[in-house]
Amino acid sequence: MKLSEIARILNGKLEGNTDIEISGARGAQDSQEGDITYITGSKYIEVAKKSKASAFIAKEKIKELDKPQIIVENPQLAFAKVLELFYVKPHPYKGISEKALLASTAKIGENVTIYPFVYIDEDAIIQDNSVIYPFSFIGKGSFIGSNCMIYSDVTIREGVKIGNRVTIHAGSVIGSDGFGYIFHEDKHVKIPQIGGVIIEDDVEIGACVTIDRATTGNTIIGKGTKIDNLVQIAHNVKIGQNVIIVSQVGIAGSSSVGDGCILTGQVGISDHVEIEAGTIITAQSGVMPGKVPRGIFSGSPIMPHREWLRANAIFQKLPELYKKIKELEEKVKKLEDRND
């Protein structure tokens, strides 16, 4: 593809040779001749100078680079679009495999691809242009919208509702029973989990994610939310729109996460927590029951991030402080012995 064509697609301003051919896209350090890459700021100029890439995407023209450049407002976003141009191919329509098992009451839309060894239960609905990969299970009465991508070994239990353009990666379980028990007469009695799960439009769910059905009502994942691998979301949790949830986060029952929040790796959220929109919880933090106002929080239990930084700096000095305290105690004891 000619660089001029890429610039047109990105709606960018092209500086330099418009006729060079671009055959791929890679990071600056990995690029070879024929590749296009991107640079996000002046601090990466030295890396860019050493790059073998034939062209760059940048926010402003970089005079130090004697190579063609496409100038755009957001280089990283533009590079993502270029990666899609070169490497992301549409999933071909293959119809319904004879080795898939569909209930007679299941309703399948137009141009749906269902691979071998998929099981679709009674009254399930799959809308137009969706793709279901091998060994996936779609439970009774579940609904999958249009242009969805359900990868291998995904389990979608009964009564789950999934919107349009949703991607669910391999091994995830949507609609498993919520973890609810009552201790009675020396044993744990299970509380029936009769609710459902609603996944709204444009959600992406990583590999081996579990989202539990509600006890009653619905567990809800809001529009545009992106969930990384190995995340656990418990019953009756409400996740807002455009939330980012990074790997190994665990969210306990009946908690809510507001729009635009970011939960980074290994965050643990207790039950009945309410996190306001726009809040960031940093890695390995623990959130106790209650309301979390908008802000950046760290630690377990959480505190405002700046306070945590100061507390952590003190914590690292505790061995030294303890040694000094012991020395002072010895000196005080000697003074007391003299006075006696």
Short mmCIF file of C-alpha atoms in Angstrom, two decimals:
data_model
loop_
_atom_site.label_atom_id
_atom_site.label_comp_id
_atom_site.label_asym_id
_atom_site.label_seq_id
_atom_site.Cartn_x
_atom_site.Cartn_y
_atom_site.Cartn_z
CA MET A 1 0.00 0.00 0.00
CA LYS A 2 1.36 3.42 -0.93
CA LEU A 3 2.09 5.79 1.94
CA SER A 4 -0.18 8.40 0.35
CA GLU A 5 -3.11 5.97 0.58
CA ILE A 6 -2.39 5.30 4.27
CA ALA A 7 -2.26 9.07 4.91
CA ARG A 8 -5.64 9.47 3.20
CA ILE A 9 -7.21 6.71 5.32
CA LEU A 10 -5.79 8.29 8.50
CA ASN A 11 -6.84 11.78 7.38
CA GLY A 12 -3.27 12.87 8.09
CA LYS A 13 -0.85 15.33 6.55
CA LEU A 14 1.96 13.63 4.66
CA GLU A 15 5.46 15.05 4.86
CA GLY A 16 8.00 13.53 2.45
CA ASN A 17 7.90 10.94 -0.34
CA THR A 18 4.28 10.02 -1.06
CA ASP A 19 5.05 7.14 -3.42
CA ILE A 20 6.93 4.73 -1.17
CA GLU A 21 5.34 1.33 -0.68
CA ILE A 22 4.49 0.18 2.85
CA SER A 23 4.22 -3.56 3.41
CA GLY A 24 3.69 -3.79 7.16
CA ALA A 25 3.53 -2.05 10.54
CA ARG A 26 5.61 -2.69 13.66
CA GLY A 27 6.98 -0.99 16.74
CA ALA A 28 9.94 1.32 16.19
CA GLN A 29 12.53 -1.10 17.54
CA ASP A 30 11.19 -4.09 15.60
CA SER A 31 10.56 -2.36 12.27
CA GLN A 32 12.26 -3.34 9.05
CA GLU A 33 12.52 -1.60 5.69
CA GLY A 34 9.01 -1.29 4.24
CA ASP A 35 7.35 -0.93 7.65
CA ILE A 36 5.55 2.06 9.11
CA THR A 37 5.75 2.80 12.84
CA TYR A 38 4.79 5.65 15.18
CA ILE A 39 6.36 7.98 17.71
CA THR A 40 4.43 9.61 20.56
CA GLY A 41 6.86 12.29 21.68
CA SER A 42 10.28 13.89 21.52
CA LYS A 43 11.70 11.59 24.20
CA TYR A 44 11.53 8.73 21.68
CA ILE A 45 13.45 10.52 18.91
CA GLU A 46 16.68 8.63 19.58
CA VAL A 47 14.81 5.29 19.32
CA ALA A 48 13.19 6.50 16.09
CA LYS A 49 16.56 7.50 14.62
CA LYS A 50 17.82 3.94 15.06
CA SER A 51 14.65 2.39 13.63
CA LYS A 52 14.76 0.74 10.20
CA ALA A 53 11.15 1.79 9.49
CA SER A 54 10.51 3.44 6.14
CA ALA A 55 7.91 5.90 7.49
CA PHE A 56 6.59 7.30 10.76
CA ILE A 57 3.31 8.48 12.22
CA ALA A 58 3.76 11.49 14.52
CA LYS A 59 1.80 14.29 16.17
CA GLU A 60 4.18 16.96 14.83
CA LYS A 61 6.84 16.85 12.15
CA ILE A 62 10.13 15.61 13.60
CA LYS A 63 12.95 17.45 11.84
CA GLU A 64 15.56 15.03 13.16
CA LEU A 65 14.00 12.20 11.15
CA ASP A 66 14.97 12.17 7.49
CA LYS A 67 12.08 9.90 6.56
CA PRO A 68 8.47 10.43 5.42
CA GLN A 69 6.01 11.21 8.20
CA ILE A 70 2.22 11.23 8.52
CA ILE A 71 1.12 13.95 10.94
CA VAL A 72 -2.05 13.14 12.91
CA GLU A 73 -3.65 14.26 16.17
CA ASN A 74 -3.31 10.88 17.89
CA PRO A 75 -0.40 8.76 16.59
CA GLN A 76 -1.15 5.74 18.75
CA LEU A 77 -4.76 5.58 17.57
CA ALA A 78 -3.64 6.03 13.97
CA PHE A 79 -1.12 3.20 14.35
CA ALA A 80 -3.87 0.93 15.70
CA LYS A 81 -5.85 1.64 12.52
CA VAL A 82 -2.79 0.81 10.40
CA LEU A 83 -2.34 -2.50 12.23
CA GLU A 84 -5.95 -3.28 11.43
CA LEU A 85 -5.37 -2.43 7.77
CA PHE A 86 -2.47 -4.84 7.42
CA TYR A 87 -3.21 -7.67 9.80
CA VAL A 88 -6.85 -7.88 10.93
CA LYS A 89 -8.81 -9.84 8.38
CA PRO A 90 -12.60 -10.18 8.53
CA HIS A 91 -13.85 -13.56 9.64
CA PRO A 92 -15.14 -15.34 6.53
CA TYR A 93 -18.72 -16.50 6.49
CA LYS A 94 -18.77 -20.31 6.67
CA GLY A 95 -22.37 -21.04 7.57
CA ILE A 96 -23.48 -23.62 10.12
CA SER A 97 -21.37 -26.74 10.45
CA GLU A 98 -23.09 -30.11 10.19
CA LYS A 99 -21.16 -31.07 13.32
CA ALA A 100 -22.77 -28.29 15.39
CA LEU A 101 -25.82 -29.23 17.46
CA LEU A 102 -28.70 -26.75 17.42
CA ALA A 103 -32.03 -27.11 19.20
CA SER A 104 -35.01 -26.95 16.88
CA THR A 105 -36.31 -23.82 18.62
CA ALA A 106 -33.03 -21.90 18.36
CA LYS A 107 -33.25 -18.87 16.06
CA ILE A 108 -30.25 -18.06 13.90
CA GLY A 109 -29.93 -14.81 11.91
CA GLU A 110 -28.40 -14.21 8.51
CA ASN A 111 -24.71 -14.83 7.73
CA VAL A 112 -24.06 -16.45 11.10
CA THR A 113 -21.04 -18.78 11.25
CA ILE A 114 -21.23 -21.69 13.68
CA TYR A 115 -18.20 -23.98 13.81
CA PRO A 116 -18.16 -27.72 14.62
CA PHE A 117 -19.01 -28.98 18.10
CA VAL A 118 -20.96 -25.90 19.17
CA TYR A 119 -24.13 -26.60 21.18
CA ILE A 120 -27.01 -24.13 21.05
CA ASP A 121 -29.87 -24.83 23.45
CA GLU A 122 -33.60 -24.27 23.13
CA ASP A 123 -34.95 -20.79 22.36
CA ALA A 124 -31.49 -19.27 22.06
CA ILE A 125 -31.19 -16.40 19.58
CA ILE A 126 -28.10 -15.46 17.57
CA GLN A 127 -28.41 -12.42 15.36
CA ASP A 128 -26.84 -11.53 12.01
CA ASN A 129 -23.13 -11.84 11.20
CA SER A 130 -22.06 -13.33 14.51
CA VAL A 131 -19.42 -16.08 14.74
CA ILE A 132 -19.38 -18.96 17.26
CA TYR A 133 -16.13 -20.95 17.40
CA PRO A 134 -15.81 -24.68 18.25
CA PHE A 135 -16.76 -26.21 21.60
CA SER A 136 -18.79 -23.23 22.79
CA PHE A 137 -22.09 -23.64 24.63
CA ILE A 138 -25.05 -21.25 24.28
CA GLY A 139 -27.64 -21.88 26.98
CA LYS A 140 -31.39 -21.98 26.86
CA GLY A 141 -33.07 -18.67 26.10
CA SER A 142 -29.82 -16.75 25.74
CA PHE A 143 -29.55 -13.90 23.27
CA ILE A 144 -26.48 -12.92 21.24
CA GLY A 145 -26.65 -9.75 19.17
CA SER A 146 -25.25 -9.03 15.72
CA ASN A 147 -21.56 -8.97 14.73
CA CYS A 148 -20.44 -10.78 17.88
CA MET A 149 -17.33 -12.95 18.12
CA ILE A 150 -17.52 -15.91 20.51
CA TYR A 151 -14.23 -17.78 20.56
CA SER A 152 -13.61 -21.44 21.44
CA ASP A 153 -14.67 -23.06 24.71
CA VAL A 154 -16.87 -20.18 25.83
CA THR A 155 -19.84 -21.06 28.02
CA ILE A 156 -22.84 -18.74 27.88
CA ARG A 157 -25.37 -20.02 30.37
CA GLU A 158 -29.16 -19.82 30.16
CA GLY A 159 -30.92 -16.46 30.02
CA VAL A 160 -27.82 -14.37 29.26
CA LYS A 161 -28.30 -11.30 27.05
CA ILE A 162 -25.38 -10.13 24.93
CA GLY A 163 -25.52 -6.97 22.82
CA ASN A 164 -24.02 -6.13 19.44
CA ARG A 165 -20.33 -6.22 18.49
CA VAL A 166 -19.32 -8.09 21.63
CA THR A 167 -16.14 -10.20 21.66
CA ILE A 168 -15.66 -12.99 24.19
CA HIS A 169 -12.30 -14.75 24.18
CA ALA A 170 -11.58 -18.43 24.77
CA GLY A 171 -12.48 -20.17 27.99
CA SER A 172 -14.74 -17.51 29.50
CA VAL A 173 -17.93 -18.36 31.39
CA ILE A 174 -20.85 -15.94 31.33
CA GLY A 175 -23.75 -16.61 33.68
CA SER A 176 -22.22 -19.09 36.12
CA ASP A 177 -23.99 -19.30 39.48
CA GLY A 178 -23.29 -16.53 41.95
CA PHE A 179 -21.49 -17.65 45.11
CA GLY A 180 -24.28 -17.38 47.67
CA TYR A 181 -24.86 -19.60 50.73
CA ILE A 182 -26.56 -19.44 54.13
CA PHE A 183 -25.02 -21.29 57.06
CA HIS A 184 -27.79 -23.27 58.73
CA GLU A 185 -27.70 -26.31 60.99
CA ASP A 186 -23.96 -26.77 60.59
CA LYS A 187 -23.97 -26.71 56.80
CA HIS A 188 -23.93 -24.25 53.90
CA VAL A 189 -27.29 -24.04 52.15
CA LYS A 190 -27.14 -22.75 48.57
CA ILE A 191 -29.17 -19.67 47.66
CA PRO A 192 -30.70 -20.28 44.20
CA GLN A 193 -29.23 -17.95 41.61
CA ILE A 194 -32.18 -17.20 39.35
CA GLY A 195 -31.07 -13.88 37.82
CA GLY A 196 -29.25 -13.20 34.59
CA VAL A 197 -26.36 -11.36 32.97
CA ILE A 198 -26.60 -8.44 30.55
CA ILE A 199 -23.58 -7.60 28.40
CA GLU A 200 -24.17 -4.33 26.55
CA ASP A 201 -22.86 -3.31 23.10
CA ASP A 202 -19.16 -3.08 22.18
CA VAL A 203 -17.85 -4.96 25.20
CA GLU A 204 -14.71 -7.10 24.92
CA ILE A 205 -14.17 -9.90 27.45
CA GLY A 206 -10.76 -11.55 27.72
CA ALA A 207 -9.83 -15.21 28.10
CA CYS A 208 -10.92 -17.20 31.16
CA VAL A 209 -13.14 -14.46 32.59
CA THR A 210 -16.07 -15.46 34.82
CA ILE A 211 -19.15 -13.28 35.14
CA ASP A 212 -21.73 -14.68 37.57
CA ARG A 213 -25.47 -14.44 37.12
CA ALA A 214 -27.40 -12.37 39.65
CA THR A 215 -29.22 -13.93 42.58
CA THR A 216 -32.24 -11.99 41.32
CA GLY A 217 -32.20 -9.24 38.70
CA ASN A 218 -29.08 -8.96 36.53
CA THR A 219 -25.33 -8.62 36.64
CA ILE A 220 -24.62 -5.83 34.13
CA ILE A 221 -21.55 -4.98 32.06
CA GLY A 222 -21.95 -1.52 30.51
CA LYS A 223 -21.45 -0.45 26.92
CA GLY A 224 -17.86 -0.18 25.67
CA THR A 225 -16.26 -1.80 28.72
CA LYS A 226 -13.07 -3.81 28.15
CA ILE A 227 -12.19 -6.71 30.46
CA ASP A 228 -8.75 -8.34 30.48
CA ASN A 229 -8.03 -12.04 31.05
CA LEU A 230 -8.65 -13.87 34.34
CA VAL A 231 -11.16 -11.47 35.87
CA GLN A 232 -13.91 -12.55 38.30
CA ILE A 233 -17.14 -10.52 38.46
CA ALA A 234 -19.62 -11.76 41.06
CA HIS A 235 -23.41 -11.75 41.22
CA ASN A 236 -25.39 -8.51 40.97
CA VAL A 237 -22.33 -6.43 40.14
CA LYS A 238 -23.00 -3.35 38.00
CA ILE A 239 -20.16 -2.21 35.74
CA GLY A 240 -20.64 1.14 34.01
CA GLN A 241 -19.77 2.18 30.46
CA ASN A 242 -16.23 2.34 29.05
CA VAL A 243 -14.64 0.82 32.13
CA ILE A 244 -11.18 -0.81 31.91
CA ILE A 245 -10.67 -3.90 34.09
CA VAL A 246 -7.16 -5.34 33.97
CA SER A 247 -6.11 -8.95 34.58
CA GLN A 248 -6.80 -10.79 37.85
CA VAL A 249 -9.26 -8.25 39.25
CA GLY A 250 -11.89 -9.73 41.56
CA ILE A 251 -15.17 -7.91 42.24
CA ALA A 252 -17.44 -9.28 44.96
CA GLY A 253 -21.22 -9.32 44.92
CA SER A 254 -23.51 -6.29 44.70
CA SER A 255 -20.71 -3.82 44.04
CA SER A 256 -20.93 -1.09 41.40
CA VAL A 257 -18.23 0.52 39.27
CA GLY A 258 -19.01 3.87 37.63
CA ASP A 259 -18.48 4.93 34.03
CA GLY A 260 -14.90 5.34 32.86
CA CYS A 261 -13.25 3.75 35.89
CA ILE A 262 -9.92 1.93 35.60
CA LEU A 263 -9.20 -1.09 37.80
CA THR A 264 -5.60 -2.16 37.30
CA GLY A 265 -4.06 -5.60 37.85
CA GLN A 266 -5.01 -7.73 40.86
CA VAL A 267 -7.35 -5.19 42.43
CA GLY A 268 -9.71 -6.81 44.95
CA ILE A 269 -13.11 -5.21 45.55
CA SER A 270 -15.23 -6.32 48.49
CA ASP A 271 -19.01 -6.71 48.39
CA HIS A 272 -21.34 -3.70 48.46
CA VAL A 273 -18.73 -1.23 47.22
CA GLU A 274 -19.77 1.80 45.17
CA ILE A 275 -17.00 3.35 43.05
CA GLU A 276 -17.74 6.73 41.52
CA ALA A 277 -17.25 7.40 37.80
CA GLY A 278 -13.73 8.19 36.60
CA THR A 279 -11.94 6.59 39.56
CA ILE A 280 -8.60 4.79 39.15
CA ILE A 281 -7.60 1.97 41.52
CA THR A 282 -3.93 1.03 41.19
CA ALA A 283 -2.49 -2.49 41.10
CA GLN A 284 -2.91 -4.92 44.02
CA SER A 285 -5.15 -2.54 45.94
CA GLY A 286 -7.93 -3.73 48.25
CA VAL A 287 -11.27 -1.91 48.41
CA MET A 288 -13.40 -2.38 51.54
CA PRO A 289 -17.22 -1.96 51.66
CA GLY A 290 -18.44 1.61 51.26
CA LYS A 291 -18.37 4.45 48.76
CA VAL A 292 -15.19 5.42 46.89
CA PRO A 293 -15.20 9.04 45.61
CA ARG A 294 -13.67 10.00 42.31
CA GLY A 295 -9.88 10.01 42.44
CA ILE A 296 -6.79 7.81 42.29
CA PHE A 297 -6.41 5.26 45.09
CA SER A 298 -3.77 2.74 46.16
CA GLY A 299 -3.01 0.30 48.95
CA SER A 300 -4.94 -2.24 50.97
CA PRO A 301 -7.17 -0.90 52.33
CA ILE A 302 -7.11 1.89 49.77
CA MET A 303 -6.15 5.47 50.49
CA PRO A 304 -5.57 8.45 48.17
CA HIS A 305 -2.61 7.64 45.94
CA ARG A 306 -0.38 10.49 47.13
CA GLU A 307 -0.93 9.54 50.76
CA TRP A 308 -0.08 5.96 49.89
CA LEU A 309 3.17 7.06 48.24
CA ARG A 310 4.19 8.93 51.40
CA ALA A 311 3.14 6.03 53.64
CA ASN A 312 5.02 3.55 51.48
CA ALA A 313 8.17 5.69 51.66
CA ILE A 314 7.92 5.61 55.47
CA PHE A 315 7.19 1.88 55.48
CA GLN A 316 10.44 1.18 53.65
CA LYS A 317 12.34 3.07 56.36
CA LEU A 318 10.76 1.13 59.25
CA PRO A 319 13.72 -1.26 59.78
CA GLU A 320 16.07 1.71 60.09
CA LEU A 321 13.65 3.56 62.37
CA TYR A 322 13.18 0.46 64.52
CA LYS A 323 16.95 0.16 64.93
CA LYS A 324 17.20 3.79 66.01
CA ILE A 325 14.34 3.34 68.50
CA LYS A 326 16.09 0.34 70.05
CA GLU A 327 19.30 2.37 70.34
CA LEU A 328 17.41 5.20 72.02
CA GLU A 329 15.73 2.77 74.41
CA GLU A 330 19.14 1.44 75.42
CA LYS A 331 20.43 4.95 76.05
CA VAL A 332 17.38 5.86 78.13
CA LYS A 333 17.75 2.66 80.16
CA LYS A 334 21.41 3.46 80.92
CA LEU A 335 20.48 6.98 82.04
CA GLU A 336 17.73 5.59 84.28
CA ASP A 337 20.17 3.07 85.81
CA ARG A 338 22.62 5.88 86.62
CA ASN A 339 19.93 7.91 88.32
CA ASP A 340 18.99 4.91 90.45
#
